CSV table of C-alpha atoms in Angstrom, one decimal:
chain,number,residue,atom,x,y,z
A,20,UNK,CA,36.4,116.4,205.7
A,21,UNK,CA,38.7,116.5,208.8
A,22,UNK,CA,41.2,118.4,209.5
A,23,UNK,CA,43.2,116.5,211.9
A,24,UNK,CA,44.7,113.2,211.8
A,25,UNK,CA,43.9,110.8,214.8
A,26,UNK,CA,47.3,109.5,216.5
A,27,UNK,CA,46.3,106.0,217.4
A,28,UNK,CA,47.0,105.5,221.5
A,29,UNK,CA,49.5,102.2,220.6
A,30,UNK,CA,52.0,104.3,218.7
A,31,UNK,CA,54.4,105.1,221.5
A,32,UNK,CA,54.4,101.7,222.8
A,33,UNK,CA,55.1,100.2,219.0
A,34,UNK,CA,58.4,103.4,219.1
A,35,UNK,CA,59.9,102.0,222.5
A,36,UNK,CA,59.4,98.1,221.0
A,37,UNK,CA,60.9,99.7,217.7
A,38,UNK,CA,64.1,100.7,220.0
A,39,UNK,CA,63.2,104.9,219.1
A,40,UNK,CA,62.9,107.0,221.7
A,41,UNK,CA,59.6,108.8,222.1
A,42,UNK,CA,60.8,111.8,223.6
A,43,UNK,CA,63.9,112.4,220.9
A,44,UNK,CA,61.1,112.3,218.1
A,45,UNK,CA,58.5,114.8,219.8
A,46,UNK,CA,61.8,116.8,220.3
A,47,UNK,CA,63.3,116.8,217.0
A,48,UNK,CA,59.3,117.0,215.3
A,49,UNK,CA,59.0,120.4,217.6
A,50,UNK,CA,55.9,118.8,219.0
A,51,UNK,CA,54.7,119.2,223.1
A,52,UNK,CA,57.3,116.7,225.4
A,53,UNK,CA,53.9,115.2,226.7
A,54,UNK,CA,52.0,114.7,223.5
A,55,UNK,CA,51.5,111.0,223.3
A,56,UNK,CA,50.3,110.3,226.5
A,57,UNK,CA,47.1,112.1,226.1
A,58,UNK,CA,44.1,110.2,226.0
A,59,UNK,CA,43.0,111.6,222.2
A,60,UNK,CA,45.7,112.9,220.2
A,61,UNK,CA,44.7,115.6,217.3
A,62,UNK,CA,47.6,116.9,214.7
A,63,UNK,CA,47.2,118.9,212.0
A,64,UNK,CA,48.9,117.9,208.4
A,65,UNK,CA,52.0,120.0,209.5
A,66,UNK,CA,52.8,118.6,212.8
A,67,UNK,CA,51.7,114.7,211.4
A,68,UNK,CA,54.0,115.0,208.7
A,69,UNK,CA,56.8,116.4,211.1
A,70,UNK,CA,56.4,113.6,213.8
A,71,UNK,CA,56.7,110.9,210.7
A,72,UNK,CA,60.0,113.0,209.5
A,73,UNK,CA,60.8,112.9,213.4
A,74,UNK,CA,60.3,109.4,213.9
A,75,UNK,CA,62.6,108.7,210.4
A,76,UNK,CA,65.4,111.0,211.5
A,77,UNK,CA,65.8,109.1,214.9
A,78,UNK,CA,65.3,105.8,214.4
A,79,UNK,CA,68.5,104.2,213.3
A,80,UNK,CA,66.4,101.5,210.9
A,81,UNK,CA,66.1,102.7,207.2
A,82,UNK,CA,62.7,100.7,207.3
A,83,UNK,CA,60.9,101.5,210.7
A,84,UNK,CA,58.0,103.2,208.4
A,85,UNK,CA,57.7,99.1,206.9
A,86,UNK,CA,57.7,97.9,210.5
A,87,UNK,CA,55.1,100.3,212.1
A,88,UNK,CA,53.0,99.9,209.4
A,89,UNK,CA,53.1,95.9,209.4
A,90,UNK,CA,50.8,94.7,212.2
A,91,UNK,CA,49.8,91.3,212.6
A,92,UNK,CA,47.8,90.6,215.6
A,93,UNK,CA,44.2,91.1,215.3
A,94,UNK,CA,43.8,92.3,218.7
A,95,UNK,CA,45.5,95.4,217.7
A,96,UNK,CA,43.4,96.1,214.7
A,97,UNK,CA,41.3,99.4,214.9
A,98,UNK,CA,37.3,99.4,214.3
A,99,UNK,CA,37.8,100.5,210.4
A,100,UNK,CA,40.7,97.7,209.6
A,101,UNK,CA,38.1,95.1,211.7
A,102,UNK,CA,35.3,96.1,209.1
A,103,UNK,CA,37.4,96.2,206.0
A,104,UNK,CA,38.6,92.6,206.6
A,105,UNK,CA,34.9,91.3,207.8
A,106,UNK,CA,34.2,92.2,203.8
A,107,UNK,CA,34.3,89.8,201.3
A,108,UNK,CA,37.0,90.4,199.4
A,109,UNK,CA,40.2,92.8,199.3
A,110,UNK,CA,38.6,95.3,196.5
A,111,UNK,CA,35.9,95.6,198.7
A,112,UNK,CA,38.2,96.3,201.8
A,113,UNK,CA,40.0,98.7,200.1
A,114,UNK,CA,36.4,100.6,199.2
A,115,UNK,CA,35.1,100.4,202.8
A,116,UNK,CA,38.2,101.8,204.3
A,117,UNK,CA,38.4,104.3,201.3
A,118,UNK,CA,34.8,105.4,202.9
A,119,UNK,CA,35.5,105.3,206.2
A,120,UNK,CA,39.2,107.2,205.8
A,121,UNK,CA,36.5,110.6,206.1
A,122,UNK,CA,36.3,109.6,209.8
A,123,UNK,CA,40.1,110.6,211.0
A,124,UNK,CA,41.8,112.8,208.5
A,125,UNK,CA,42.0,114.9,206.1
A,126,UNK,CA,43.6,112.3,203.5
A,127,UNK,CA,42.0,110.2,200.7
A,128,UNK,CA,42.6,106.5,200.1
A,129,UNK,CA,42.8,106.7,196.0
A,130,UNK,CA,41.3,103.7,194.1
A,131,UNK,CA,42.7,103.4,190.4
A,132,UNK,CA,41.3,100.6,188.3
A,133,UNK,CA,42.2,100.1,184.8
A,134,UNK,CA,42.0,96.8,182.6
A,135,UNK,CA,45.0,95.4,183.6
A,136,UNK,CA,45.8,96.8,186.7
A,137,UNK,CA,45.1,98.1,190.4
A,138,UNK,CA,46.8,101.1,191.6
A,139,UNK,CA,46.4,102.2,195.5
A,140,UNK,CA,47.8,106.4,196.4
A,141,UNK,CA,47.2,108.1,199.4
A,142,UNK,CA,46.2,111.7,198.7
A,143,UNK,CA,46.9,114.3,201.7
A,144,UNK,CA,44.2,116.8,201.1
A,145,UNK,CA,46.0,119.5,203.0
A,146,UNK,CA,49.4,118.8,202.1
A,147,UNK,CA,51.8,122.2,201.5
A,148,UNK,CA,55.1,119.8,201.7
A,149,UNK,CA,55.7,116.1,200.4
A,150,UNK,CA,54.8,113.7,202.6
A,151,UNK,CA,57.6,112.1,204.7
A,152,UNK,CA,59.3,108.9,202.9
A,153,UNK,CA,58.5,107.0,206.2
A,154,UNK,CA,54.7,107.7,206.0
A,155,UNK,CA,54.7,106.3,202.5
A,156,UNK,CA,56.6,103.3,203.2
A,157,UNK,CA,53.8,102.7,206.6
A,158,UNK,CA,50.9,103.6,204.5
A,159,UNK,CA,51.7,100.7,201.9
A,160,UNK,CA,53.0,98.6,204.1
A,161,UNK,CA,49.2,99.0,206.2
A,162,UNK,CA,47.6,97.8,203.0
A,163,UNK,CA,49.5,95.0,202.6
A,164,UNK,CA,49.0,93.7,205.6
A,165,UNK,CA,45.7,93.8,205.3
A,166,UNK,CA,46.2,92.3,201.9
A,167,UNK,CA,47.8,89.4,203.4
A,168,UNK,CA,45.6,89.0,206.7
A,169,UNK,CA,42.9,88.8,204.6
A,170,UNK,CA,43.0,86.6,202.0
A,171,UNK,CA,45.4,84.7,203.8
A,172,UNK,CA,48.1,84.5,200.9
A,173,UNK,CA,51.5,86.5,200.7
A,174,UNK,CA,50.2,88.5,198.4
A,175,UNK,CA,52.4,91.1,196.7
A,176,UNK,CA,51.8,93.8,194.2
A,177,UNK,CA,53.2,93.9,190.7
A,178,UNK,CA,55.2,97.1,191.6
A,179,UNK,CA,56.0,99.6,193.8
A,180,UNK,CA,56.1,103.3,192.6
A,181,UNK,CA,58.5,105.8,194.5
A,182,UNK,CA,58.8,109.7,193.8
A,183,UNK,CA,62.0,109.5,195.8
A,184,UNK,CA,65.6,108.7,194.5
A,185,UNK,CA,66.5,105.7,195.3
A,186,UNK,CA,67.1,104.2,199.0
A,187,UNK,CA,66.6,101.1,200.6
A,188,UNK,CA,65.9,99.3,197.8
A,189,UNK,CA,66.5,95.4,198.9
A,190,UNK,CA,64.7,95.9,202.1
A,191,UNK,CA,61.6,97.4,200.3
A,192,UNK,CA,61.7,94.7,197.7
A,193,UNK,CA,62.1,92.0,200.2
A,194,UNK,CA,59.0,93.3,202.2
A,195,UNK,CA,56.8,94.1,199.2
A,196,UNK,CA,57.6,91.0,196.9
A,197,UNK,CA,57.8,93.2,193.7
A,198,UNK,CA,60.2,95.8,191.9
A,199,UNK,CA,60.4,99.1,193.2
A,200,UNK,CA,60.4,101.8,191.0
A,201,UNK,CA,62.0,105.0,191.9
A,202,UNK,CA,61.7,108.4,191.1
A,203,UNK,CA,58.5,108.0,189.7
A,204,UNK,CA,55.8,110.4,189.2
A,205,UNK,CA,54.0,109.5,191.4
A,206,UNK,CA,54.1,107.3,195.5
A,207,UNK,CA,51.7,104.3,194.2
A,208,UNK,CA,51.2,100.7,195.1
A,209,UNK,CA,50.3,98.5,192.1
A,210,UNK,CA,48.4,95.1,192.0
A,211,UNK,CA,46.7,93.1,189.4
A,212,UNK,CA,43.3,93.9,188.6
A,213,UNK,CA,42.1,90.7,189.7
A,214,UNK,CA,43.5,91.2,193.0
A,215,UNK,CA,40.8,93.5,193.6
A,216,UNK,CA,38.1,90.0,193.5
A,217,UNK,CA,40.3,87.9,196.1
A,218,UNK,CA,38.6,86.4,198.4
A,219,UNK,CA,39.0,87.4,202.4
A,220,UNK,CA,39.2,84.0,204.4
A,221,UNK,CA,38.6,86.5,207.2
A,222,UNK,CA,35.3,87.3,205.8
A,223,UNK,CA,32.5,88.0,209.3
A,224,UNK,CA,29.3,88.7,208.3
A,225,UNK,CA,28.4,88.8,211.9
A,226,UNK,CA,30.6,91.2,212.8
A,227,UNK,CA,30.6,93.6,209.7
A,228,UNK,CA,27.1,94.0,210.8
A,229,UNK,CA,27.8,94.9,214.1
A,230,UNK,CA,30.4,97.0,213.4
A,231,UNK,CA,29.2,98.8,210.0
A,232,UNK,CA,26.2,100.8,211.8
A,233,UNK,CA,28.4,102.0,214.1
A,234,UNK,CA,31.1,103.4,211.7
A,235,UNK,CA,28.1,104.7,209.6
A,236,UNK,CA,26.3,106.9,211.9
A,237,UNK,CA,29.7,108.3,213.7
A,238,UNK,CA,30.4,108.8,209.4
A,239,UNK,CA,26.8,110.6,209.4
A,240,UNK,CA,27.6,112.7,212.7
A,241,UNK,CA,30.8,113.8,211.4
A,242,UNK,CA,29.3,114.7,207.9
A,243,UNK,CA,27.1,116.8,210.0
A,244,UNK,CA,29.6,118.9,211.6
A,245,UNK,CA,31.1,119.7,208.2
A,246,UNK,CA,29.9,123.0,206.7
A,247,UNK,CA,28.0,123.2,203.8
A,248,UNK,CA,30.8,124.8,201.2
A,249,UNK,CA,33.2,121.9,202.5
A,250,UNK,CA,31.2,119.4,201.2
A,251,UNK,CA,30.5,120.8,198.1
A,252,UNK,CA,33.9,121.2,198.1
A,253,UNK,CA,35.2,117.8,198.5
A,254,UNK,CA,32.5,116.3,195.8
A,255,UNK,CA,34.0,118.6,193.4
A,256,UNK,CA,37.0,117.6,194.0
A,257,UNK,CA,36.3,113.6,193.7
A,258,UNK,CA,34.6,114.8,190.2
A,259,UNK,CA,37.8,117.1,189.3
A,260,UNK,CA,39.5,114.4,187.2
A,261,UNK,CA,39.9,116.1,183.8
A,262,UNK,CA,36.6,117.3,183.5
A,263,UNK,CA,34.8,120.6,185.2
A,264,UNK,CA,32.2,119.0,186.9
A,265,UNK,CA,28.8,121.6,186.6
A,266,UNK,CA,26.5,122.8,189.2
A,267,UNK,CA,24.0,120.0,187.9
A,268,UNK,CA,25.9,117.4,188.4
A,269,UNK,CA,27.3,118.2,192.1
A,270,UNK,CA,23.8,118.7,193.0
A,271,UNK,CA,22.9,115.2,192.0
A,272,UNK,CA,25.9,113.5,193.3
A,273,UNK,CA,24.4,115.6,196.7
A,274,UNK,CA,21.0,114.7,196.4
A,275,UNK,CA,19.3,117.7,196.3
A,276,UNK,CA,18.4,120.0,193.5
A,277,UNK,CA,20.8,122.9,191.8
A,278,UNK,CA,18.3,125.5,192.9
A,279,UNK,CA,19.1,124.2,197.0
A,280,UNK,CA,22.7,123.9,196.1
A,281,UNK,CA,22.8,127.5,195.1
A,282,UNK,CA,20.9,128.6,197.7
A,283,UNK,CA,22.2,126.5,200.6
A,284,UNK,CA,25.6,127.5,199.1
A,285,UNK,CA,24.6,131.6,199.3
A,286,UNK,CA,23.3,131.1,202.9
A,287,UNK,CA,26.6,130.4,204.0
A,288,UNK,CA,28.1,133.4,202.1
A,289,UNK,CA,29.4,131.1,199.0
A,290,UNK,CA,28.6,130.0,195.6
A,291,UNK,CA,29.3,127.5,193.3
A,292,UNK,CA,32.2,129.1,191.4
A,293,UNK,CA,33.9,129.8,194.4
A,294,UNK,CA,33.6,126.4,195.5
A,295,UNK,CA,34.9,125.2,192.8
A,296,UNK,CA,38.1,127.8,192.4
A,297,UNK,CA,38.6,126.7,196.1
A,298,UNK,CA,38.6,123.0,195.6
A,299,UNK,CA,40.9,123.5,192.4
A,300,UNK,CA,43.1,125.5,194.3
A,301,UNK,CA,43.7,123.2,197.4
A,302,UNK,CA,44.0,120.3,194.5
A,303,UNK,CA,46.5,122.2,192.8
A,304,UNK,CA,48.7,122.5,196.2
A,305,UNK,CA,48.6,118.9,196.5
A,306,UNK,CA,49.2,118.0,192.6
A,307,UNK,CA,52.6,120.5,192.4
A,308,UNK,CA,53.6,119.3,196.4
A,309,UNK,CA,53.2,115.8,195.8
A,310,UNK,CA,53.7,114.7,192.6
A,311,UNK,CA,55.8,115.3,189.4
A,312,UNK,CA,53.3,115.8,187.2
A,313,UNK,CA,54.2,118.3,184.4
A,314,UNK,CA,52.0,121.7,184.3
A,315,UNK,CA,50.1,120.6,181.1
A,316,UNK,CA,48.7,117.6,183.2
A,317,UNK,CA,48.2,119.3,186.6
A,318,UNK,CA,45.8,121.8,184.1
A,319,UNK,CA,44.1,118.7,182.6
A,320,UNK,CA,43.2,117.1,186.3
A,321,UNK,CA,42.0,120.5,187.2
A,322,UNK,CA,39.5,120.9,184.3
A,323,UNK,CA,41.1,123.8,182.4
A,324,UNK,CA,41.3,124.3,179.0
A,325,UNK,CA,45.2,124.8,178.7
A,326,UNK,CA,48.4,125.7,180.8
A,327,UNK,CA,48.3,129.1,180.2
A,328,UNK,CA,44.5,129.1,181.9
A,329,UNK,CA,45.7,127.5,184.6
A,330,UNK,CA,48.9,129.4,184.9
A,331,UNK,CA,46.7,132.4,185.3
A,332,UNK,CA,44.3,131.2,188.0
A,333,UNK,CA,47.1,130.4,190.3
A,334,UNK,CA,48.9,133.6,189.9
A,335,UNK,CA,45.5,134.7,191.4
A,336,UNK,CA,45.4,132.1,194.2
A,337,UNK,CA,49.5,132.2,195.4
A,338,UNK,CA,50.5,135.3,193.5
A,339,UNK,CA,53.5,133.5,192.0
A,340,UNK,CA,53.5,130.9,189.1
A,341,UNK,CA,53.0,127.7,189.2
A,342,UNK,CA,56.6,126.6,188.7
A,343,UNK,CA,58.4,128.9,190.9
A,344,UNK,CA,55.7,127.9,193.6
A,345,UNK,CA,56.8,124.4,193.1
A,346,UNK,CA,60.5,125.1,193.4
A,347,UNK,CA,60.1,127.1,196.6
A,348,UNK,CA,58.1,124.3,198.1
A,349,UNK,CA,61.1,121.4,197.2
A,350,UNK,CA,63.8,124.3,198.6
A,351,UNK,CA,61.7,124.6,201.9
A,352,UNK,CA,61.6,120.9,202.1
A,353,UNK,CA,65.2,120.5,201.9
A,354,UNK,CA,66.2,123.0,203.6
């Protein structure tokens, strides 16, 4: 997992086009004045959130996230989006993007299919605070733009679920073409399960054959830069969905034996138990910061038998109970 976000060079131009002064945004965000003039811009999660929070504060348009997240000109699509649009369907495109997200940032595109619905969420893996509303709007507008461009239809979700209080409802409903549920337990865009099978009119097997190997090679190089304990921890996090994964299961995911997994972790000064606890700790901070899940629900998702076990573990990690930690984070975000 990359620990930094890459900021597209075109952001500065898009802000100017939208009437947002870049200098004012950077000043409000507490970032260097010449940041967006650099050829390669990398930000930590804290800096990334500060940037988008600053954009929301400086812009007079409450729908600025929707504006910045909607791209209609194919020449401005990055290689990952071009590769996604070259696939055969909406579902295939989202799976492709979820895979390549690892190239650019500590963020996951989470796809949750069920019999009737298909939910899409963004998970900020290193976040210690709630994501800015502008960033939430941008991410969902970005996904919807890919869906509409790829299918050639004005597809709309079943609903949009937002954790924040009701605000700017009319603009959101008009843009997404669906009801918006405020004060929800999660930030999610929910489609019909059948929407994942919608064919893409932009399908281009030749272009995909050109782009995919380059992206795969970059992904392979990126994974080579990632330490082995980090790979193990990331794999554990993907498996922490109500069950505590066993070493044998993680070893299978990494295509190695349990003995090799154990040895390589020891060589790196770690262990499977340590990697498991680090994975749980990181995800616990994410759930407590970015969701309204009850402690019992969080404990279940992290593979604990009961809430008390989770509370004891969290006290060891942070020195305070999870409810106190969550309250402190919310006070910090509100100040």
